[in-house]
Coordinates of C-alpha atoms and ligand atoms in Angstrom, one line a residue:
M122 CA -13.9 -18.6 35.5
A123 CA -10.6 -16.9 34.9
T124 CA -8.1 -18.8 32.6
G125 CA -5.1 -17.7 34.8
F126 CA -3.2 -16.7 31.6
F127 CA -2.7 -13.1 33.0
N128 CA -2.1 -14.2 36.6
G129 CA -0.3 -11.5 38.6
L130 CA -1.3 -8.7 36.2
N131 CA -3.9 -6.1 37.3
K132 CA -6.2 -3.8 35.4
V133 CA -4.2 -1.0 33.9
T134 CA -5.0 2.4 35.3
F135 CA -4.0 6.0 34.5
E136 CA -1.3 7.2 36.9
G137 CA -0.2 10.4 35.2
A138 CA 3.0 11.5 33.4
D139 CA 5.2 11.1 36.5
S140 CA 4.4 7.4 37.0
T141 CA 7.3 5.0 36.7
N142 CA 5.0 1.9 36.6
P143 CA 5.7 0.2 33.3
L144 CA 2.2 -1.2 33.2
A145 CA 0.3 2.0 33.9
F146 CA -1.0 4.7 31.5
R147 CA 0.9 7.9 31.8
H148 CA -1.1 9.8 29.1
Y149 CA -4.2 7.8 28.2
D150 CA -6.9 8.9 30.6
A151 CA -10.1 7.5 29.1
D152 CA -12.4 10.1 30.8
A153 CA -10.2 13.2 30.2
V154 CA -12.1 15.6 27.9
I155 CA -10.2 16.9 24.8
M156 CA -12.0 19.3 22.4
G157 CA -15.3 18.4 24.1
K158 CA -15.0 14.7 23.8
R159 CA -13.7 11.9 26.1
M160 CA -10.3 10.5 25.1
E161 CA -11.8 7.0 24.8
D162 CA -14.4 8.3 22.4
H163 CA -11.8 10.1 20.3
L164 CA -9.4 7.2 20.0
R165 CA -11.8 4.2 20.0
F166 CA -9.0 1.7 20.6
A167 CA -9.3 -1.8 19.3
V168 CA -7.1 -4.9 19.9
A169 CA -6.5 -7.1 16.8
W170 CA -7.3 -10.7 17.4
W171 CA -4.8 -12.0 14.8
H172 CA -1.6 -10.4 16.1
S173 CA -2.4 -10.7 19.8
F174 CA -3.9 -14.2 20.0
A175 CA -3.6 -16.1 16.7
W176 CA 0.0 -15.2 15.6
E177 CA 2.5 -17.8 17.0
G178 CA 5.7 -15.8 16.6
G179 CA 7.0 -17.3 13.3
D180 CA 9.1 -15.5 10.8
P181 CA 10.3 -16.6 7.3
F182 CA 13.3 -18.4 8.9
G183 CA 11.8 -20.0 12.0
S184 CA 8.4 -21.1 13.2
Q185 CA 6.5 -20.7 16.5
T186 CA 8.2 -19.0 19.4
F187 CA 5.1 -18.4 21.6
E188 CA 3.7 -21.2 23.7
R189 CA 0.1 -20.4 24.6
P190 CA -2.4 -22.6 26.4
W191 CA -4.7 -22.5 23.3
H192 CA -2.0 -24.0 21.0
P193 CA -2.4 -25.9 18.7
Q194 CA -5.1 -23.8 17.2
D195 CA -6.8 -26.6 15.4
N196 CA -9.8 -27.3 17.5
M197 CA -12.9 -25.5 18.9
A198 CA -12.0 -26.1 22.6
N199 CA -8.8 -24.1 22.1
A200 CA -10.7 -21.5 20.0
R201 CA -13.0 -20.9 23.0
L202 CA -10.1 -20.7 25.4
K203 CA -8.5 -18.2 23.1
A204 CA -11.7 -16.1 23.3
D205 CA -11.7 -16.3 27.1
V206 CA -8.2 -15.0 27.3
A207 CA -8.9 -12.3 24.7
F208 CA -11.8 -10.9 26.8
E209 CA -9.5 -11.0 29.9
M210 CA -7.1 -8.9 28.0
F211 CA -9.7 -6.4 26.8
D212 CA -10.8 -6.0 30.4
L213 CA -7.3 -5.5 31.7
L214 CA -6.6 -2.8 29.1
D215 CA -10.2 -1.5 29.4
V216 CA -10.3 -1.2 25.6
P217 CA -13.7 -0.4 24.0
Y218 CA -13.2 -2.6 20.9
F219 CA -11.7 -5.6 19.2
C220 CA -11.2 -6.6 15.5
W221 CA -11.0 -10.1 14.0
H222 CA -10.8 -12.3 10.9
D223 CA -12.8 -15.5 10.8
L224 CA -9.6 -17.5 10.8
D225 CA -8.4 -15.8 14.0
L226 CA -11.5 -17.0 15.9
R227 CA -11.6 -20.6 14.8
P228 CA -9.6 -23.0 12.5
D229 CA -10.4 -23.4 8.8
Q230 CA -12.4 -26.6 8.4
G231 CA -11.4 -27.2 4.8
N232 CA -14.9 -26.7 3.3
F233 CA -17.5 -23.9 3.4
A234 CA -20.3 -25.7 5.3
D235 CA -18.1 -26.5 8.2
N236 CA -16.4 -23.1 8.1
L237 CA -19.9 -21.5 8.4
A238 CA -21.0 -23.8 11.2
T239 CA -17.9 -23.2 13.3
L240 CA -17.9 -19.4 12.6
N241 CA -21.5 -19.3 13.9
E242 CA -20.6 -21.4 16.9
I243 CA -17.6 -19.3 17.9
T244 CA -19.3 -15.9 17.3
D245 CA -22.3 -17.1 19.4
Y246 CA -19.8 -17.9 22.1
I247 CA -18.2 -14.4 21.7
A248 CA -21.7 -12.7 21.7
D249 CA -22.4 -14.4 25.0
K250 CA -19.1 -13.0 26.5
M251 CA -19.9 -9.6 25.1
A252 CA -23.1 -9.5 27.1
S253 CA -21.2 -9.1 30.3
A254 CA -18.1 -7.2 28.9
K255 CA -17.3 -3.7 27.9
A256 CA -15.5 -4.5 24.6
G257 CA -17.5 -4.3 21.4
C258 CA -16.6 -5.2 17.8
L259 CA -15.0 -2.4 15.8
W260 CA -14.8 -4.5 12.7
G261 CA -14.8 -8.0 11.4
T262 CA -13.3 -9.3 8.2
A263 CA -12.6 -12.6 6.2
N264 CA -9.1 -14.0 6.0
M265 CA -9.0 -14.7 2.2
F266 CA -5.2 -14.9 2.0
S267 CA -3.9 -17.7 4.3
H268 CA -5.5 -20.9 3.1
R269 CA -4.0 -22.4 -0.2
R270 CA -7.4 -22.0 -1.9
W271 CA -6.8 -18.2 -2.0
M272 CA -3.3 -18.3 -3.4
S273 CA -4.3 -16.8 -6.8
G274 CA -6.7 -14.3 -5.3
A275 CA -10.3 -14.3 -3.8
S276 CA -12.7 -12.1 -5.9
T277 CA -10.0 -11.7 -8.6
N278 CA -9.2 -15.4 -8.8
P279 CA -9.2 -16.8 -12.4
D280 CA -11.3 -19.8 -11.1
P281 CA -15.0 -18.9 -10.6
D282 CA -15.3 -21.5 -7.9
V283 CA -12.9 -19.4 -5.8
F284 CA -15.0 -16.3 -6.5
A285 CA -18.0 -18.3 -5.3
F286 CA -16.2 -19.5 -2.1
A287 CA -15.1 -15.9 -1.5
A288 CA -18.7 -14.5 -1.9
A289 CA -20.0 -17.1 0.5
T290 CA -17.2 -16.4 3.0
V291 CA -17.7 -12.7 3.0
K292 CA -21.5 -13.1 3.4
S293 CA -20.9 -15.3 6.4
N294 CA -18.5 -12.8 7.9
M295 CA -20.8 -9.9 7.3
D296 CA -23.5 -11.8 9.1
A297 CA -21.2 -12.6 12.0
T298 CA -20.0 -8.9 12.2
H299 CA -23.7 -7.8 12.1
K300 CA -24.6 -10.2 14.9
L301 CA -21.7 -8.9 17.1
G302 CA -22.9 -5.3 16.6
G303 CA -19.8 -4.5 14.5
Q304 CA -19.2 -0.8 13.6
N305 CA -17.6 -1.6 10.3
Y306 CA -16.8 -4.4 7.9
V307 CA -13.3 -4.4 6.3
L308 CA -11.9 -5.9 3.1
W309 CA -8.2 -6.1 2.8
G310 CA -7.1 -7.8 -0.4
G311 CA -3.7 -9.3 0.3
R312 CA -4.0 -11.7 -2.6
E313 CA -6.1 -9.4 -4.8
G314 CA -3.2 -8.6 -7.1
Y315 CA -0.7 -10.6 -9.0
E316 CA 2.6 -12.4 -8.8
T317 CA 3.4 -12.0 -12.5
L318 CA 1.7 -10.1 -15.4
L319 CA 2.6 -13.0 -17.6
N320 CA -0.5 -14.9 -16.4
T321 CA -2.8 -12.0 -15.4
D322 CA -5.7 -10.4 -17.1
L323 CA -5.8 -7.0 -15.3
R324 CA -9.0 -5.8 -16.9
Q325 CA -11.0 -8.9 -15.9
E326 CA -9.6 -9.1 -12.4
M327 CA -10.5 -5.5 -11.7
D328 CA -14.0 -5.8 -13.1
H329 CA -14.6 -8.9 -10.9
M330 CA -13.3 -7.1 -7.8
G331 CA -15.5 -4.1 -8.6
R332 CA -18.6 -6.3 -9.1
F333 CA -17.8 -8.2 -5.9
L334 CA -17.6 -5.0 -3.8
N335 CA -20.9 -3.9 -5.2
M336 CA -22.4 -7.2 -4.0
V337 CA -20.9 -6.6 -0.6
V338 CA -22.6 -3.1 -0.5
D339 CA -25.9 -4.5 -1.7
Y340 CA -25.8 -7.2 1.0
K341 CA -25.0 -4.6 3.7
H342 CA -28.2 -2.8 2.8
K343 CA -30.2 -6.0 2.5
I344 CA -29.4 -7.1 6.0
G345 CA -29.7 -3.6 7.5
F346 CA -26.1 -3.4 8.6
K347 CA -25.5 0.2 9.7
G348 CA -21.8 0.0 9.9
T349 CA -19.3 1.3 7.2
I350 CA -17.7 -0.9 4.5
L351 CA -14.0 -0.2 4.5
V352 CA -11.3 -1.2 2.1
E353 CA -7.7 -1.3 3.3
P354 CA -5.0 -0.2 0.9
K355 CA -1.6 -1.9 0.8
P356 CA 0.8 -1.8 -2.2
Q357 CA 2.3 -5.3 -1.9
E358 CA 3.0 -8.2 0.5
P359 CA 1.9 -10.9 0.3
S360 CA 1.2 -10.3 -3.5
K361 CA 4.0 -8.7 -5.5
H362 CA 1.5 -6.1 -6.5
Q363 CA -1.9 -5.4 -4.8
Y364 CA -4.7 -3.6 -6.7
D365 CA -5.7 -1.6 -3.6
F366 CA -2.2 0.0 -3.8
D367 CA -2.8 3.2 -1.8
A368 CA -5.5 5.7 -0.9
A369 CA -5.5 7.5 -4.2
T370 CA -5.6 4.2 -6.2
C371 CA -8.5 2.9 -4.0
I372 CA -10.4 6.1 -4.5
G373 CA -10.1 5.9 -8.3
F374 CA -11.2 2.3 -8.1
L375 CA -14.2 3.1 -6.0
R376 CA -15.3 5.9 -8.3
K377 CA -14.9 3.7 -11.4
Y378 CA -17.2 1.1 -9.9
G379 CA -19.7 3.6 -8.5
L380 CA -18.9 3.0 -4.8
E381 CA -17.5 6.3 -3.7
R382 CA -20.5 7.1 -1.5
E383 CA -20.7 3.6 0.0
V384 CA -17.2 2.6 0.9
K385 CA -14.5 4.4 2.9
L386 CA -10.8 3.6 3.7
N387 CA -9.1 1.9 6.6
L388 CA -5.6 3.3 6.5
E389 CA -2.6 1.7 8.0
Q390 CA 0.6 3.5 9.0
G391 CA 2.9 0.6 7.8
H392 CA 1.1 0.3 4.5
A393 CA 1.5 4.0 3.8
I394 CA 5.3 3.6 4.3
L395 CA 5.4 0.5 2.0
A396 CA 3.6 2.6 -0.7
G397 CA 6.3 5.3 -0.4
H398 CA 4.1 7.7 1.4
S399 CA 3.8 9.1 5.0
F400 CA 0.8 8.1 7.1
E401 CA -0.4 11.7 7.1
H402 CA -0.3 11.7 3.3
E403 CA -2.7 8.8 3.1
L404 CA -5.0 10.3 5.8
A405 CA -5.0 13.7 4.1
V406 CA -5.8 12.1 0.7
A407 CA -8.7 10.1 2.1
A408 CA -10.0 13.1 4.1
S409 CA -9.9 15.4 1.1
E410 CA -12.4 13.0 -0.6
G411 CA -14.5 12.5 2.6
M412 CA -13.4 8.8 2.7
L413 CA -11.3 8.6 5.9
G414 CA -13.0 5.8 7.7
S415 CA -10.7 4.2 10.3
I416 CA -7.0 3.5 11.0
D417 CA -4.8 0.5 11.6
M418 CA -2.2 1.9 13.9
N419 CA 1.3 0.4 13.9
R420 CA 4.8 1.3 12.6
N421 CA 7.3 -0.3 10.3
D422 CA 11.0 -0.8 10.8
Y423 CA 12.3 1.8 8.3
Q424 CA 15.3 -0.3 7.5
S425 CA 13.7 -3.6 6.7
G426 CA 11.4 -2.7 3.9
W427 CA 8.5 -4.9 4.8
D428 CA 5.4 -4.8 7.0
T429 CA 6.8 -5.4 10.4
D430 CA 3.6 -4.3 12.2
Q431 CA 5.3 -3.0 15.3
F432 CA 3.5 -1.0 18.0
P433 CA 3.7 2.7 17.4
N434 CA 6.4 4.6 19.4
N435 CA 6.9 7.9 17.5
V436 CA 4.9 10.8 18.9
P437 CA 5.5 13.3 16.1
E438 CA 4.3 10.8 13.5
V439 CA 1.2 9.8 15.5
A440 CA 0.5 13.5 16.3
L441 CA 0.3 14.4 12.6
A442 CA -1.9 11.4 11.9
Y443 CA -4.4 12.5 14.6
Y444 CA -4.2 16.1 13.4
H445 CA -5.7 14.9 10.1
V446 CA -8.2 12.7 11.8
L447 CA -9.4 15.5 14.0
N448 CA -9.4 18.0 11.1
A449 CA -11.6 15.6 9.2
G450 CA -14.1 15.7 12.1
G451 CA -12.8 12.7 14.1
F452 CA -13.9 9.1 13.8
D453 CA -17.5 8.2 13.2
T454 CA -17.8 4.4 13.0
G455 CA -14.0 4.1 12.7
G456 CA -11.4 3.9 15.4
T457 CA -7.7 3.1 16.2
N458 CA -7.1 -0.6 15.7
F459 CA -3.7 -1.9 16.8
D460 CA -2.7 -3.9 13.8
A461 CA 0.5 -4.5 15.6
K462 CA 2.3 -7.5 17.0
L463 CA 5.0 -8.3 19.5
R464 CA 8.5 -9.1 18.5
R465 CA 8.9 -12.9 18.4
Q466 CA 11.3 -12.8 21.5
S467 CA 8.6 -11.1 23.6
L468 CA 7.2 -14.3 25.0
D469 CA 5.3 -13.4 28.1
P470 CA 1.7 -12.4 28.8
Q471 CA 3.0 -9.2 30.3
D472 CA 4.6 -8.3 27.0
L473 CA 1.2 -8.2 25.4
I474 CA -0.1 -5.8 28.0
A475 CA 3.0 -3.6 27.9
A476 CA 2.8 -3.4 24.1
H477 CA -0.7 -2.1 24.2
V478 CA -0.2 0.2 27.2
G479 CA 2.7 1.8 25.3
G480 CA 0.8 2.1 22.0
M481 CA -2.3 3.6 23.8
D482 CA -0.1 6.1 25.6
I483 CA 1.7 7.1 22.4
C484 CA -1.7 7.6 20.7
A485 CA -2.9 9.6 23.6
R486 CA 0.1 11.9 23.4
G487 CA -0.4 12.3 19.7
L488 CA -4.0 13.1 20.1
K489 CA -3.3 15.7 22.8
A490 CA -0.6 17.3 20.6
A491 CA -3.0 17.3 17.6
A492 CA -5.8 18.8 19.6
A493 CA -3.5 21.5 21.0
M494 CA -2.4 22.4 17.4
I495 CA -6.0 22.6 16.3
E496 CA -7.0 24.8 19.3
D497 CA -4.0 27.0 18.7
G498 CA -5.0 27.4 15.1
G499 CA -1.4 28.1 13.8
L500 CA -1.6 25.7 10.9
S501 CA -5.1 26.6 9.8
D502 CA -4.1 30.4 9.9
V503 CA -1.2 29.6 7.6
L504 CA -3.5 27.8 5.1
R505 CA -6.0 30.6 5.2
D506 CA -3.4 33.2 4.5
R507 CA -1.6 31.1 1.9
Y508 CA -4.7 30.8 -0.3
A509 CA -6.2 34.2 0.6
G510 CA -5.7 35.5 -2.9
W511 CA -8.5 33.2 -4.0
D512 CA -11.0 35.1 -1.9
N513 CA -10.8 37.8 -4.5
P514 CA -13.8 37.7 -6.8
E515 CA -11.7 38.3 -9.8
A516 CA -9.6 35.2 -8.9
Q517 CA -12.7 33.1 -8.4
A518 CA -14.1 34.3 -11.8
M519 CA -11.0 32.8 -13.5
L520 CA -12.2 29.3 -12.5
G521 CA -15.3 29.9 -14.7
S522 CA -13.3 31.4 -17.5
D523 CA -11.1 30.0 -20.2
L524 CA -7.5 30.0 -21.3
G525 CA -8.0 32.8 -23.9
A526 CA -9.8 35.2 -21.5
I527 CA -7.2 34.5 -18.8
T528 CA -4.4 35.3 -21.2
Q529 CA -6.1 38.6 -22.1
R530 CA -6.4 39.4 -18.4
V531 CA -2.6 38.7 -17.8
L532 CA -1.8 41.1 -20.7
D533 CA -4.3 43.8 -19.6
L534 CA -3.2 43.8 -16.0
G535 CA 0.4 43.0 -16.6
I536 CA 0.1 40.2 -14.1
N537 CA 3.6 39.1 -12.9
P538 CA 3.5 36.9 -9.8
A539 CA 5.7 37.7 -6.8
P540 CA 6.8 34.4 -5.2
Q541 CA 6.1 34.0 -1.4
S542 CA 8.0 32.0 1.2
G543 CA 6.4 28.6 2.0
R544 CA 7.9 28.9 5.5
Q545 CA 8.4 25.1 5.8
E546 CA 11.1 25.3 8.5
M547 CA 9.0 27.7 10.6
L548 CA 6.0 25.3 10.3
E549 CA 8.1 22.3 11.3
N550 CA 9.4 24.3 14.3
Y551 CA 5.8 25.2 15.1
V552 CA 4.8 21.5 15.2
N553 CA 7.7 20.7 17.4
R554 CA 6.3 23.0 20.0
F555 CA 3.4 20.6 20.5
V556 CA 5.0 17.2 20.2
Ligands
XLS37 C1 -2.2 -6.9 6.6 C2 -3.4 -6.2 6.9 C3 -4.4 -7.0 7.6 C4 -5.8 -6.2 7.6 C5 -6.9 -7.1 7.9 O1 -1.2 -6.3 6.2 O2 -3.0 -5.0 7.6 O3 -4.0 -7.2 8.9 O4 -5.8 -5.2 8.5 O5 -7.1 -8.1 7.0
NI38 NI1 -0.8 -4.6 7.6
NI39 NI1 -4.3 -3.8 8.7

């Protein structure tokens, strides 16, 4: 039976670029084929349970602004109602996936046994709903940052009892993700970091985090979970400093603990900006190591300096992001999760739909532009020509040589490099033809 939450709103359809209907897709046409693949299969959109259904509209200066029929979120009846509404929204948007934390699905019970029982109960309820719905689980994760028990970290907590609680919590969430046919399991360590070095043993905390992640990977194999384990970099917020700072830091960490072939990265636009990078930087770094797993799509307010998790609305930014995704071969188990929330004044159910329609359309435009650039080949031609000198066997031989022999070669041949233009402005103009 319908909840009535979205009364008056219809299933969103593709109407084409000339449509003026604010609740229609103008660019996202799920079945349109781009580079041999349906748009839906390229983008693999997911709705984030936390921002769309669990977040109540608070900010540091004021509490709840949203009034939803499933508030207060402190009981299982409201957890089920929230799930009913979530599936109504997945259907209205026709999205193929959703993502969740345990805490988004049901309230924390204050102890592990009851947390486990209620997680099983609500994910059974969701599995039932999935049997007659299109939407599947892109990924699940454990919220190990909201409850006060996690205030000094989860796997990096100085208290071994918190480490134990974290291990049990992640196991139960991996089991739930597996049960829901999840394509990935994510770990984002919001409290895996420190507030002050004055009370922090970095070495021990890192070793515990590395050991913990190895246990996660072992457990994945033990239960036959075929999805990908992903870690999500973010430099700070809520911790002053987070260990999974950015893609490069995570890659070094994964190598140190022998996980580089087991774990990939879930990269988020807003987190890239917080780390002082661009989104395409993070994607390119991960792709260059074969570790680009999935993306959390959103955007930050460039003036505010914190993780505002707004819906994307900048086509050139998104186009360059998908350019790197497509160049890396596209998503395998990953997808495009809208880790994005409404502004707290956007009170109405239709705001939720409009936000996702806009985000999906922006991503579709970005994907089309990225595909057009790849098919045109302008940027790959430039790369090929720029590094063409290295096709020369003598240049290649240098890489197996040594400093002394190379010095002799410079002297013998009178090598004296002639600088070449990098053509940056021409390349930026080139990209602008497509966006
Ligand atoms: C917070 C993170 C979080 C993760 C999942 O900034 O983006 O939402 O995606 O725990
Ligand atoms: Ni985030
Ligand atoms: Ni995220």
